[in-house]
Amino acid sequence: MIPKSFAAAGLAAVSLFAAPLAAQAPSSQNEIVVTAQRSGAPMWTIDTPTGTIILVGEIAAVPKSTPWQPELLEEASAEASRVILRAPPKFSPGDIFRLIFSGGKFTKLPDRSTAADYLSSEQRARLAALEAEYDIDYDRRSFLMTSFDLLARRLDFDDDTTKDATDIVRKAAKRADVPITRPERFRGEDLLDDLAEAPPEDHIPCLVAAMTAVEAGQEVITARGDAWRTFDVAGVMNNPLEIALGTCWPWADDNLGEEIRDQWTGMIADASADTGVTLAVVPLRVLAEDGGVLDQLEERGFQIFGPDWR
């Protein structure tokens, strides 16, 4: 028969070691959250009965001058239970041939029309000033192509940048064999059809926003990165560059934009039933815009912790 003193000592030992073991899982989850937050990217967390969801608000083309620590986001991704990342459009070889042979539909204004046929006198004057400054003729170009040229080549917003958060998390997850989930990919055929059917007038808001960003100068690039790093969500959303990127196709398309938001909301809501830590990298504009993913999740009853997004 085992003496009572030994039995008591055994029970005490079990109690001593059982408590830390039971607390290990939440501690580990908390460590992942803290590591991700220390990276400097704006993010929100949702506690669920079985785990935690981390929502990282991504912006495209983070300047190298923006002081953040992507290696910590990489570390957190490798320890997560799963990650959710955006999916690139699915273009087939046939889609590429369609683009080549019908390129005029996407690059030129229709029926030999010119910019003055669609723009107000004030808008055309602004465009003329930019044409003179950069010694380029936009008169026959489609407004979408003109907008892309202004942002990418004249403002040069995507030069001298770091890797996007999506790339960082994807590579870390692949190395660590962390499962990656993505929204359903849009078919290239559908995207091109949508773009081809849009009249020039649909892209005027994009052009106006792109002109405003270029007129504001290179300072908007640094200001956007600084606002992102300091969790000033309103500062990012109201930045002329971010407004331009969010006003242009496909984000401004009502049907595509709604489908993108609904995909993300559904995937994140589904992840609330999973065990462990889910790390999702979502475009900040999709998260924080009026009626965006954060608003939709809050309407579904999720309690969200993080920076003010309104």
PDB file of C-alpha atoms in Angstrom, residues 8-184:
ATOM      1  CA  ALA A   8      -0.077  13.556  -1.385  1.00  0.00           C
ATOM      2  CA  ALA A   9       3.369  14.385  -2.757  1.00  0.00           C
ATOM      3  CA  GLY A  10       2.448  12.798  -6.075  1.00  0.00           C
ATOM      4  CA  LEU A  11      -0.769  14.803  -6.348  1.00  0.00           C
ATOM      5  CA  ALA A  12       1.111  17.981  -5.502  1.00  0.00           C
ATOM      6  CA  ALA A  13       3.644  17.245  -8.233  1.00  0.00           C
ATOM      7  CA  VAL A  14       0.874  16.628 -10.771  1.00  0.00           C
ATOM      8  CA  SER A  15      -0.800  19.896  -9.780  1.00  0.00           C
ATOM      9  CA  LEU A  16       2.487  21.769  -9.985  1.00  0.00           C
ATOM     10  CA  PHE A  17       3.217  20.697 -13.561  1.00  0.00           C
ATOM     11  CA  ALA A  18      -0.353  20.476 -14.857  1.00  0.00           C
ATOM     12  CA  ALA A  19      -1.109  24.173 -14.409  1.00  0.00           C
ATOM     13  CA  PRO A  20       1.761  25.448 -16.601  1.00  0.00           C
ATOM     14  CA  LEU A  21       0.995  22.851 -19.246  1.00  0.00           C
ATOM     15  CA  ALA A  22      -2.655  23.895 -19.398  1.00  0.00           C
ATOM     16  CA  ALA A  23      -1.613  27.530 -19.761  1.00  0.00           C
ATOM     17  CA  GLN A  24       0.917  26.846 -22.508  1.00  0.00           C
ATOM     18  CA  ALA A  25      -1.462  27.147 -25.494  1.00  0.00           C
ATOM     19  CA  PRO A  26      -2.856  30.617 -24.740  1.00  0.00           C
ATOM     20  CA  SER A  27       0.630  31.832 -23.784  1.00  0.00           C
ATOM     21  CA  SER A  28       1.949  30.641 -27.137  1.00  0.00           C
ATOM     22  CA  GLN A  29      -0.916  32.340 -28.947  1.00  0.00           C
ATOM     23  CA  ASN A  30      -0.257  35.564 -27.082  1.00  0.00           C
ATOM     24  CA  GLU A  31       3.420  35.393 -28.013  1.00  0.00           C
ATOM     25  CA  ILE A  32       2.536  35.084 -31.704  1.00  0.00           C
ATOM     26  CA  VAL A  33       0.215  38.086 -31.462  1.00  0.00           C
ATOM     27  CA  VAL A  34       2.827  40.182 -29.647  1.00  0.00           C
ATOM     28  CA  THR A  35       5.536  39.236 -32.161  1.00  0.00           C
ATOM     29  CA  ALA A  36       3.280  40.178 -35.081  1.00  0.00           C
ATOM     30  CA  GLN A  37       2.352  43.491 -33.452  1.00  0.00           C
ATOM     31  CA  ARG A  38       5.991  44.370 -32.828  1.00  0.00           C
ATOM     32  CA  SER A  39       6.597  44.281 -36.587  1.00  0.00           C
ATOM     33  CA  GLY A  40       4.989  47.706 -36.827  1.00  0.00           C
ATOM     34  CA  ALA A  41       2.260  46.897 -39.349  1.00  0.00           C
ATOM     35  CA  PRO A  42      -1.237  47.995 -38.297  1.00  0.00           C
ATOM     36  CA  MET A  43      -3.315  45.026 -37.247  1.00  0.00           C
ATOM     37  CA  TRP A  44      -6.432  43.964 -35.427  1.00  0.00           C
ATOM     38  CA  THR A  45      -7.142  40.878 -33.331  1.00  0.00           C
ATOM     39  CA  ILE A  46     -10.299  38.883 -32.716  1.00  0.00           C
ATOM     40  CA  ASP A  47     -10.424  36.437 -29.814  1.00  0.00           C
ATOM     41  CA  THR A  48     -12.502  33.325 -30.449  1.00  0.00           C
ATOM     42  CA  PRO A  49     -13.507  30.431 -28.168  1.00  0.00           C
ATOM     43  CA  THR A  50     -10.722  28.306 -29.657  1.00  0.00           C
ATOM     44  CA  GLY A  51      -8.058  30.763 -30.764  1.00  0.00           C
ATOM     45  CA  THR A  52      -7.124  34.170 -32.138  1.00  0.00           C
ATOM     46  CA  ILE A  53      -7.429  35.847 -35.525  1.00  0.00           C
ATOM     47  CA  ILE A  54      -4.833  38.461 -36.507  1.00  0.00           C
ATOM     48  CA  LEU A  55      -5.787  40.832 -39.330  1.00  0.00           C
ATOM     49  CA  VAL A  56      -2.781  42.598 -40.844  1.00  0.00           C
ATOM     50  CA  GLY A  57      -3.696  45.744 -42.785  1.00  0.00           C
ATOM     51  CA  GLU A  58      -1.527  45.724 -45.905  1.00  0.00           C
ATOM     52  CA  ILE A  59      -0.692  48.598 -48.227  1.00  0.00           C
ATOM     53  CA  ALA A  60       0.995  48.130 -51.580  1.00  0.00           C
ATOM     54  CA  ALA A  61       4.495  49.499 -52.090  1.00  0.00           C
ATOM     55  CA  VAL A  62       5.712  50.283 -48.570  1.00  0.00           C
ATOM     56  CA  PRO A  63       8.645  52.719 -48.965  1.00  0.00           C
ATOM     57  CA  LYS A  64      12.041  51.495 -47.780  1.00  0.00           C
ATOM     58  CA  SER A  65      12.196  54.623 -45.646  1.00  0.00           C
ATOM     59  CA  THR A  66       9.233  53.400 -43.573  1.00  0.00           C
ATOM     60  CA  PRO A  67      10.620  52.078 -40.264  1.00  0.00           C
ATOM     61  CA  TRP A  68       9.048  48.688 -39.681  1.00  0.00           C
ATOM     62  CA  GLN A  69      10.368  45.198 -38.923  1.00  0.00           C
ATOM     63  CA  PRO A  70       9.036  42.682 -41.452  1.00  0.00           C
ATOM     64  CA  GLU A  71      11.225  39.929 -39.990  1.00  0.00           C
ATOM     65  CA  LEU A  72       8.961  39.885 -36.906  1.00  0.00           C
ATOM     66  CA  LEU A  73       5.882  39.402 -39.076  1.00  0.00           C
ATOM     67  CA  GLU A  74       7.790  36.604 -40.789  1.00  0.00           C
ATOM     68  CA  GLU A  75       8.511  35.016 -37.397  1.00  0.00           C
ATOM     69  CA  ALA A  76       4.873  35.227 -36.323  1.00  0.00           C
ATOM     70  CA  SER A  77       3.716  33.723 -39.631  1.00  0.00           C
ATOM     71  CA  ALA A  78       5.960  30.693 -39.169  1.00  0.00           C
ATOM     72  CA  GLU A  79       4.372  30.037 -35.755  1.00  0.00           C
ATOM     73  CA  ALA A  80       0.748  30.553 -36.834  1.00  0.00           C
ATOM     74  CA  SER A  81      -1.687  27.667 -37.266  1.00  0.00           C
ATOM     75  CA  ARG A  82      -2.722  28.927 -40.711  1.00  0.00           C
ATOM     76  CA  VAL A  83      -2.525  32.051 -42.857  1.00  0.00           C
ATOM     77  CA  ILE A  84      -5.011  33.667 -45.229  1.00  0.00           C
ATOM     78  CA  LEU A  85      -3.613  35.604 -48.203  1.00  0.00           C
ATOM     79  CA  ARG A  86      -5.018  37.380 -51.242  1.00  0.00           C
ATOM     80  CA  ALA A  87      -5.079  35.456 -54.511  1.00  0.00           C
ATOM     81  CA  PRO A  88      -3.746  36.837 -57.808  1.00  0.00           C
ATOM     82  CA  PRO A  89      -6.173  36.787 -60.769  1.00  0.00           C
ATOM     83  CA  LYS A  90      -6.139  33.622 -62.873  1.00  0.00           C
ATOM     84  CA  PHE A  91      -5.120  34.536 -66.418  1.00  0.00           C
ATOM     85  CA  SER A  92      -5.004  31.839 -69.081  1.00  0.00           C
ATOM     86  CA  PRO A  93      -2.946  31.954 -72.294  1.00  0.00           C
ATOM     87  CA  GLY A  94      -6.200  32.698 -74.099  1.00  0.00           C
ATOM     88  CA  ASP A  95      -6.745  35.749 -71.903  1.00  0.00           C
ATOM     89  CA  ILE A  96      -3.308  37.049 -72.810  1.00  0.00           C
ATOM     90  CA  PHE A  97      -4.032  36.644 -76.538  1.00  0.00           C
ATOM     91  CA  ARG A  98      -7.344  38.446 -76.113  1.00  0.00           C
ATOM     92  CA  LEU A  99      -5.531  41.326 -74.459  1.00  0.00           C
ATOM     93  CA  ILE A 100      -2.960  41.486 -77.260  1.00  0.00           C
ATOM     94  CA  PHE A 101      -5.476  41.421 -80.114  1.00  0.00           C
ATOM     95  CA  SER A 102      -8.004  43.766 -78.511  1.00  0.00           C
ATOM     96  CA  GLY A 103      -5.488  46.010 -76.779  1.00  0.00           C
ATOM     97  CA  GLY A 104      -7.020  49.127 -78.293  1.00  0.00           C
ATOM     98  CA  LYS A 105     -10.132  48.621 -76.184  1.00  0.00           C
ATOM     99  CA  PHE A 106      -8.060  48.933 -73.040  1.00  0.00           C
ATOM    100  CA  THR A 107      -5.431  51.462 -74.065  1.00  0.00           C
ATOM    101  CA  LYS A 108      -7.275  53.962 -76.278  1.00  0.00           C
ATOM    102  CA  LEU A 109     -10.429  56.024 -76.019  1.00  0.00           C
ATOM    103  CA  PRO A 110     -13.147  54.660 -78.356  1.00  0.00           C
ATOM    104  CA  ASP A 111     -14.043  55.836 -81.852  1.00  0.00           C
ATOM    105  CA  ARG A 112     -11.204  58.336 -82.226  1.00  0.00           C
ATOM    106  CA  SER A 113     -12.595  60.379 -79.352  1.00  0.00           C
ATOM    107  CA  THR A 114     -10.279  62.497 -77.212  1.00  0.00           C
ATOM    108  CA  ALA A 115     -10.031  63.390 -73.553  1.00  0.00           C
ATOM    109  CA  ALA A 116     -11.845  66.690 -74.103  1.00  0.00           C
ATOM    110  CA  ASP A 117     -14.950  64.760 -75.226  1.00  0.00           C
ATOM    111  CA  TYR A 118     -15.413  63.388 -71.721  1.00  0.00           C
ATOM    112  CA  LEU A 119     -13.660  65.708 -69.261  1.00  0.00           C
ATOM    113  CA  SER A 120     -14.822  69.013 -67.881  1.00  0.00           C
ATOM    114  CA  SER A 121     -12.800  72.054 -68.930  1.00  0.00           C
ATOM    115  CA  GLU A 122     -11.181  72.155 -65.481  1.00  0.00           C
ATOM    116  CA  GLN A 123     -10.238  68.462 -65.630  1.00  0.00           C
ATOM    117  CA  ARG A 124      -8.835  68.809 -69.157  1.00  0.00           C
ATOM    118  CA  ALA A 125      -6.783  71.829 -68.098  1.00  0.00           C
ATOM    119  CA  ARG A 126      -5.257  69.844 -65.228  1.00  0.00           C
ATOM    120  CA  LEU A 127      -4.406  67.006 -67.580  1.00  0.00           C
ATOM    121  CA  ALA A 128      -2.885  69.458 -70.081  1.00  0.00           C
ATOM    122  CA  ALA A 129      -0.658  70.893 -67.364  1.00  0.00           C
ATOM    123  CA  LEU A 130       0.635  67.396 -66.551  1.00  0.00           C
ATOM    124  CA  GLU A 131       1.161  66.648 -70.252  1.00  0.00           C
ATOM    125  CA  ALA A 132       3.289  69.784 -70.533  1.00  0.00           C
ATOM    126  CA  GLU A 133       5.230  68.990 -67.360  1.00  0.00           C
ATOM    127  CA  TYR A 134       6.094  65.439 -68.435  1.00  0.00           C
ATOM    128  CA  ASP A 135       6.185  66.053 -72.208  1.00  0.00           C
ATOM    129  CA  ILE A 136       3.639  63.363 -73.002  1.00  0.00           C
ATOM    130  CA  ASP A 137       0.364  63.198 -74.946  1.00  0.00           C
ATOM    131  CA  TYR A 138      -2.562  61.624 -73.073  1.00  0.00           C
ATOM    132  CA  ASP A 139      -5.252  62.904 -75.444  1.00  0.00           C
ATOM    133  CA  ARG A 140      -6.165  59.527 -76.969  1.00  0.00           C
ATOM    134  CA  ARG A 141      -5.149  57.232 -74.138  1.00  0.00           C
ATOM    135  CA  SER A 142      -7.796  55.513 -72.057  1.00  0.00           C
ATOM    136  CA  PHE A 143      -8.265  57.205 -68.709  1.00  0.00           C
ATOM    137  CA  LEU A 144      -7.292  54.029 -66.868  1.00  0.00           C
ATOM    138  CA  MET A 145      -3.997  53.720 -68.741  1.00  0.00           C
ATOM    139  CA  THR A 146      -3.325  57.420 -68.218  1.00  0.00           C
ATOM    140  CA  SER A 147      -3.964  56.987 -64.489  1.00  0.00           C
ATOM    141  CA  PHE A 148      -1.613  54.016 -64.252  1.00  0.00           C
ATOM    142  CA  ASP A 149       1.067  55.959 -66.131  1.00  0.00           C
ATOM    143  CA  LEU A 150       0.700  58.964 -63.827  1.00  0.00           C
ATOM    144  CA  LEU A 151       0.947  56.894 -60.660  1.00  0.00           C
ATOM    145  CA  ALA A 152       3.585  54.352 -61.676  1.00  0.00           C
ATOM    146  CA  ARG A 153       5.856  56.395 -63.959  1.00  0.00           C
ATOM    147  CA  ARG A 154       5.369  60.057 -63.058  1.00  0.00           C
ATOM    148  CA  LEU A 155       4.751  59.791 -59.315  1.00  0.00           C
ATOM    149  CA  ASP A 156       6.836  56.586 -59.301  1.00  0.00           C
ATOM    150  CA  PHE A 157       5.078  55.380 -56.156  1.00  0.00           C
ATOM    151  CA  ASP A 158       6.294  51.784 -56.398  1.00  0.00           C
ATOM    152  CA  ASP A 159      10.003  52.537 -56.726  1.00  0.00           C
ATOM    153  CA  ASP A 160      12.430  51.959 -53.839  1.00  0.00           C
ATOM    154  CA  THR A 161       9.970  49.887 -51.828  1.00  0.00           C
ATOM    155  CA  THR A 162      10.112  46.843 -49.557  1.00  0.00           C
ATOM    156  CA  LYS A 163       8.299  43.553 -50.045  1.00  0.00           C
ATOM    157  CA  ASP A 164       4.566  43.570 -49.425  1.00  0.00           C
ATOM    158  CA  ALA A 165       3.301  41.899 -46.264  1.00  0.00           C
ATOM    159  CA  THR A 166       1.626  39.220 -48.400  1.00  0.00           C
ATOM    160  CA  ASP A 167       4.968  38.164 -49.918  1.00  0.00           C
ATOM    161  CA  ILE A 168       6.650  38.097 -46.512  1.00  0.00           C
ATOM    162  CA  VAL A 169       3.940  35.956 -44.915  1.00  0.00           C
ATOM    163  CA  ARG A 170       3.602  33.634 -47.917  1.00  0.00           C
ATOM    164  CA  LYS A 171       7.303  32.771 -47.988  1.00  0.00           C
ATOM    165  CA  ALA A 172       7.495  32.299 -44.219  1.00  0.00           C
ATOM    166  CA  ALA A 173       4.410  30.066 -44.217  1.00  0.00           C
ATOM    167  CA  LYS A 174       5.732  27.921 -47.077  1.00  0.00           C
ATOM    168  CA  ARG A 175       9.077  27.414 -45.336  1.00  0.00           C
ATOM    169  CA  ALA A 176       7.358  26.427 -42.092  1.00  0.00           C
ATOM    170  CA  ASP A 177       4.679  24.262 -43.791  1.00  0.00           C
ATOM    171  CA  VAL A 178       1.915  26.473 -42.413  1.00  0.00           C
ATOM    172  CA  PRO A 179      -1.331  25.940 -44.389  1.00  0.00           C
ATOM    173  CA  ILE A 180      -2.223  28.820 -46.724  1.00  0.00           C
ATOM    174  CA  THR A 181      -5.828  29.637 -47.586  1.00  0.00           C
ATOM    175  CA  ARG A 182      -6.832  32.113 -50.284  1.00  0.00           C
ATOM    176  CA  PRO A 183     -10.085  33.619 -51.556  1.00  0.00           C
ATOM    177  CA  GLU A 184     -11.456  32.242 -54.789  1.00  0.00           C
TER     178      GLU A 184
END
